[in-house]
């Protein structure tokens, strides 16, 4: 489950500990968290969220990706498949947090397409649902 998903405008690479510093600098903006159930105010809080994502990757319950902008190669956010249930062949996708500079650019749409394709074609899941916070109006 450690694969790279490549699209036309983004590349999703497996999240690694070495991505955390850049992800923190990109995602620390209060705008990123405005429509989520999370309240992130500090570097330490965001570091813990990313540490948890990596722990969930290691225990097999999630597949977190770091989102790279194809044009610049810069890290611009993160997304993941989670609540993996391989026995019943289902998962959720979501947990997508992007730099506000990339909102409404097609990045999130392509991320979801890449995740859906990966879940159905590579993981051979039968059911994939979207996870969206109730705060995301």
PDB file of C-alpha atoms in Angstrom:
ATOM      1  CA  UNK A   1       0.000   0.000   0.000  1.00  0.00           C
ATOM      2  CA  UNK A   2       3.018   2.247  -0.363  1.00  0.00           C
ATOM      3  CA  UNK A   3       2.380   3.511  -3.898  1.00  0.00           C
ATOM      4  CA  UNK A   4       2.493   6.844  -5.696  1.00  0.00           C
ATOM      5  CA  UNK A   5      -0.705   8.090  -7.346  1.00  0.00           C
ATOM      6  CA  UNK A   6      -0.024  10.438 -10.238  1.00  0.00           C
ATOM      7  CA  UNK A   7      -2.554  12.749 -11.839  1.00  0.00           C
ATOM      8  CA  UNK A   8      -2.358  15.663 -14.242  1.00  0.00           C
ATOM      9  CA  UNK A   9      -2.059  18.398 -11.600  1.00  0.00           C
ATOM     10  CA  UNK A  10      -1.049  16.550  -8.435  1.00  0.00           C
ATOM     11  CA  UNK A  11       0.943  13.576  -7.287  1.00  0.00           C
ATOM     12  CA  UNK A  12      -0.034  11.752  -4.105  1.00  0.00           C
ATOM     13  CA  UNK A  13       2.955  10.225  -2.341  1.00  0.00           C
ATOM     14  CA  UNK A  14       2.797   8.130   0.814  1.00  0.00           C
ATOM     15  CA  UNK A  15       3.067  10.460   3.800  1.00  0.00           C
ATOM     16  CA  UNK A  16       6.402  10.215   5.571  1.00  0.00           C
ATOM     17  CA  UNK A  17       7.785  11.753   8.735  1.00  0.00           C
ATOM     18  CA  UNK A  18      10.106  13.931   6.618  1.00  0.00           C
ATOM     19  CA  UNK A  19       7.013  15.692   5.136  1.00  0.00           C
ATOM     20  CA  UNK A  20       5.775  16.946   8.504  1.00  0.00           C
ATOM     21  CA  UNK A  21       7.711  20.239   8.688  1.00  0.00           C
ATOM     22  CA  UNK A  22       6.535  21.381   5.262  1.00  0.00           C
ATOM     23  CA  UNK A  23       2.984  20.156   5.857  1.00  0.00           C
ATOM     24  CA  UNK A  24       2.892  22.140   9.087  1.00  0.00           C
ATOM     25  CA  UNK A  25       4.013  25.316   7.324  1.00  0.00           C
ATOM     26  CA  UNK A  26       1.359  24.809   4.615  1.00  0.00           C
ATOM     27  CA  UNK A  27      -1.526  23.781   6.892  1.00  0.00           C
ATOM     28  CA  UNK A  28      -1.130  25.970   9.965  1.00  0.00           C
ATOM     29  CA  UNK A  29      -3.458  28.635   8.508  1.00  0.00           C
ATOM     30  CA  UNK A  30      -6.707  28.937  10.520  1.00  0.00           C
ATOM     31  CA  UNK A  31      -8.574  28.985   7.159  1.00  0.00           C
ATOM     32  CA  UNK A  32      -7.637  25.328   6.606  1.00  0.00           C
ATOM     33  CA  UNK A  33      -9.456  24.266   9.769  1.00  0.00           C
ATOM     34  CA  UNK A  34     -12.430  26.651   9.594  1.00  0.00           C
ATOM     35  CA  UNK A  35     -14.842  24.080   8.142  1.00  0.00           C
ATOM     36  CA  UNK A  36     -13.634  21.034  10.042  1.00  0.00           C
ATOM     37  CA  UNK A  37     -14.479  19.679  13.470  1.00  0.00           C
ATOM     38  CA  UNK A  38     -10.826  20.186  14.464  1.00  0.00           C
ATOM     39  CA  UNK A  39      -9.420  23.272  16.071  1.00  0.00           C
ATOM     40  CA  UNK A  40      -5.739  23.615  15.234  1.00  0.00           C
ATOM     41  CA  UNK A  41      -3.926  26.630  16.660  1.00  0.00           C
ATOM     42  CA  UNK A  42      -0.364  25.507  17.224  1.00  0.00           C
ATOM     43  CA  UNK A  43       2.462  23.724  15.489  1.00  0.00           C
ATOM     44  CA  UNK A  44       2.353  21.096  18.236  1.00  0.00           C
ATOM     45  CA  UNK A  45      -1.337  20.339  17.621  1.00  0.00           C
ATOM     46  CA  UNK A  46      -0.771  19.938  13.896  1.00  0.00           C
ATOM     47  CA  UNK A  47       2.341  17.849  14.478  1.00  0.00           C
ATOM     48  CA  UNK A  48       0.221  15.489  16.615  1.00  0.00           C
ATOM     49  CA  UNK A  49      -2.427  15.171  13.874  1.00  0.00           C
ATOM     50  CA  UNK A  50       0.290  14.202  11.391  1.00  0.00           C
ATOM     51  CA  UNK A  51       1.953  11.865  13.894  1.00  0.00           C
ATOM     52  CA  UNK A  52      -1.417  10.147  14.375  1.00  0.00           C
ATOM     53  CA  UNK A  53      -1.816   9.784  10.591  1.00  0.00           C
ATOM     54  CA  UNK A  54       1.603   8.111  10.390  1.00  0.00           C
ATOM     55  CA  UNK A  55       0.739   5.805  13.308  1.00  0.00           C
ATOM     56  CA  UNK A  56      -2.489   4.842  11.534  1.00  0.00           C
ATOM     57  CA  UNK A  57      -0.476   4.181   8.368  1.00  0.00           C
ATOM     58  CA  UNK A  58       1.803   1.879  10.340  1.00  0.00           C
ATOM     59  CA  UNK A  59      -1.090  -0.039  11.913  1.00  0.00           C
ATOM     60  CA  UNK A  60      -2.843  -0.388   8.545  1.00  0.00           C
ATOM     61  CA  UNK A  61      -6.016   1.527   9.387  1.00  0.00           C
ATOM     62  CA  UNK A  62      -5.300   4.461   7.064  1.00  0.00           C
ATOM     63  CA  UNK A  63      -3.326   5.318   3.935  1.00  0.00           C
ATOM     64  CA  UNK A  64      -2.266   8.962   4.295  1.00  0.00           C
ATOM     65  CA  UNK A  65      -0.814  10.766   1.295  1.00  0.00           C
ATOM     66  CA  UNK A  66       1.105  13.998   0.947  1.00  0.00           C
ATOM     67  CA  UNK A  67      -0.152  16.065  -1.988  1.00  0.00           C
ATOM     68  CA  UNK A  68       2.480  17.488  -4.336  1.00  0.00           C
ATOM     69  CA  UNK A  69       1.724  20.164  -6.926  1.00  0.00           C
ATOM     70  CA  UNK A  70       2.897  18.780 -10.287  1.00  0.00           C
ATOM     71  CA  UNK A  71       3.989  22.166 -11.651  1.00  0.00           C
ATOM     72  CA  UNK A  72       6.182  23.223  -8.726  1.00  0.00           C
ATOM     73  CA  UNK A  73       6.858  19.966  -6.891  1.00  0.00           C
ATOM     74  CA  UNK A  74       5.804  21.704  -3.671  1.00  0.00           C
ATOM     75  CA  UNK A  75       3.907  20.029  -0.857  1.00  0.00           C
ATOM     76  CA  UNK A  76       0.438  21.589  -0.794  1.00  0.00           C
ATOM     77  CA  UNK A  77      -1.552  19.386   1.582  1.00  0.00           C
ATOM     78  CA  UNK A  78      -2.599  15.914   2.590  1.00  0.00           C
ATOM     79  CA  UNK A  79      -5.428  13.446   1.938  1.00  0.00           C
ATOM     80  CA  UNK A  80      -6.089   9.839   2.825  1.00  0.00           C
ATOM     81  CA  UNK A  81      -8.078   6.678   2.703  1.00  0.00           C
ATOM     82  CA  UNK A  82      -9.087   5.575   6.163  1.00  0.00           C
ATOM     83  CA  UNK A  83     -11.235   3.274   8.210  1.00  0.00           C
ATOM     84  CA  UNK A  84      -9.838   0.529   6.012  1.00  0.00           C
ATOM     85  CA  UNK A  85     -11.712  -2.727   6.336  1.00  0.00           C
ATOM     86  CA  UNK A  86     -10.007  -5.081   3.939  1.00  0.00           C
ATOM     87  CA  UNK A  87     -12.003  -8.091   5.171  1.00  0.00           C
ATOM     88  CA  UNK A  88     -15.245  -6.410   4.098  1.00  0.00           C
ATOM     89  CA  UNK A  89     -13.550  -4.520   1.257  1.00  0.00           C
ATOM     90  CA  UNK A  90     -14.538  -1.003   2.216  1.00  0.00           C
ATOM     91  CA  UNK A  91     -12.993   2.309   3.243  1.00  0.00           C
ATOM     92  CA  UNK A  92     -13.628   6.013   3.598  1.00  0.00           C
ATOM     93  CA  UNK A  93     -11.767   8.783   1.830  1.00  0.00           C
ATOM     94  CA  UNK A  94     -11.317  12.262   3.171  1.00  0.00           C
ATOM     95  CA  UNK A  95      -9.104  13.961   5.734  1.00  0.00           C
ATOM     96  CA  UNK A  96      -8.096  16.332   2.944  1.00  0.00           C
ATOM     97  CA  UNK A  97      -6.417  19.508   4.061  1.00  0.00           C
ATOM     98  CA  UNK A  98      -5.037  21.867   1.435  1.00  0.00           C
ATOM     99  CA  UNK A  99      -3.212  25.150   1.368  1.00  0.00           C
ATOM    100  CA  UNK A 100      -5.905  27.797   0.729  1.00  0.00           C
ATOM    101  CA  UNK A 101      -3.853  28.827  -2.327  1.00  0.00           C
ATOM    102  CA  UNK A 102      -5.064  25.612  -3.994  1.00  0.00           C
ATOM    103  CA  UNK A 103      -8.748  25.770  -3.101  1.00  0.00           C
ATOM    104  CA  UNK A 104     -11.081  25.690  -6.107  1.00  0.00           C
ATOM    105  CA  UNK A 105      -8.272  24.760  -8.509  1.00  0.00           C
ATOM    106  CA  UNK A 106      -9.222  21.172  -9.270  1.00  0.00           C
ATOM    107  CA  UNK A 107      -6.683  19.766  -6.799  1.00  0.00           C
ATOM    108  CA  UNK A 108      -9.261  18.279  -4.442  1.00  0.00           C
ATOM    109  CA  UNK A 109     -11.287  16.832  -7.314  1.00  0.00           C
ATOM    110  CA  UNK A 110      -8.223  15.114  -8.727  1.00  0.00           C
ATOM    111  CA  UNK A 111      -7.197  13.868  -5.277  1.00  0.00           C
ATOM    112  CA  UNK A 112     -10.595  12.222  -4.853  1.00  0.00           C
ATOM    113  CA  UNK A 113     -10.414  10.677  -8.334  1.00  0.00           C
ATOM    114  CA  UNK A 114      -6.949   9.259  -7.639  1.00  0.00           C
ATOM    115  CA  UNK A 115      -8.068   7.875  -4.274  1.00  0.00           C
ATOM    116  CA  UNK A 116     -11.220   6.318  -5.728  1.00  0.00           C
ATOM    117  CA  UNK A 117      -9.287   4.729  -8.583  1.00  0.00           C
ATOM    118  CA  UNK A 118      -6.693   3.386  -6.152  1.00  0.00           C
ATOM    119  CA  UNK A 119      -9.339   1.974  -3.811  1.00  0.00           C
ATOM    120  CA  UNK A 120     -11.336   0.239  -6.527  1.00  0.00           C
ATOM    121  CA  UNK A 121      -8.661  -0.767  -9.029  1.00  0.00           C
ATOM    122  CA  UNK A 122      -5.631  -1.456  -6.836  1.00  0.00           C
ATOM    123  CA  UNK A 123      -7.093  -2.385  -3.444  1.00  0.00           C
ATOM    124  CA  UNK A 124     -10.130  -4.080  -5.036  1.00  0.00           C
ATOM    125  CA  UNK A 125     -12.554  -2.587  -2.557  1.00  0.00           C
ATOM    126  CA  UNK A 126     -16.298  -2.907  -3.103  1.00  0.00           C
ATOM    127  CA  UNK A 127     -17.448   0.162  -1.178  1.00  0.00           C
ATOM    128  CA  UNK A 128     -15.823   3.553  -0.722  1.00  0.00           C
ATOM    129  CA  UNK A 129     -17.554   6.405   1.005  1.00  0.00           C
ATOM    130  CA  UNK A 130     -16.585  10.040   1.373  1.00  0.00           C
ATOM    131  CA  UNK A 131     -15.924  11.453   4.794  1.00  0.00           C
ATOM    132  CA  UNK A 132     -16.937  15.106   5.099  1.00  0.00           C
ATOM    133  CA  UNK A 133     -17.128  17.055   8.336  1.00  0.00           C
ATOM    134  CA  UNK A 134     -20.548  18.416   9.237  1.00  0.00           C
ATOM    135  CA  UNK A 135     -18.800  21.779   9.632  1.00  0.00           C
ATOM    136  CA  UNK A 136     -17.940  21.822   5.913  1.00  0.00           C
ATOM    137  CA  UNK A 137     -20.805  23.852   4.533  1.00  0.00           C
TER     138      UNK A 137
END
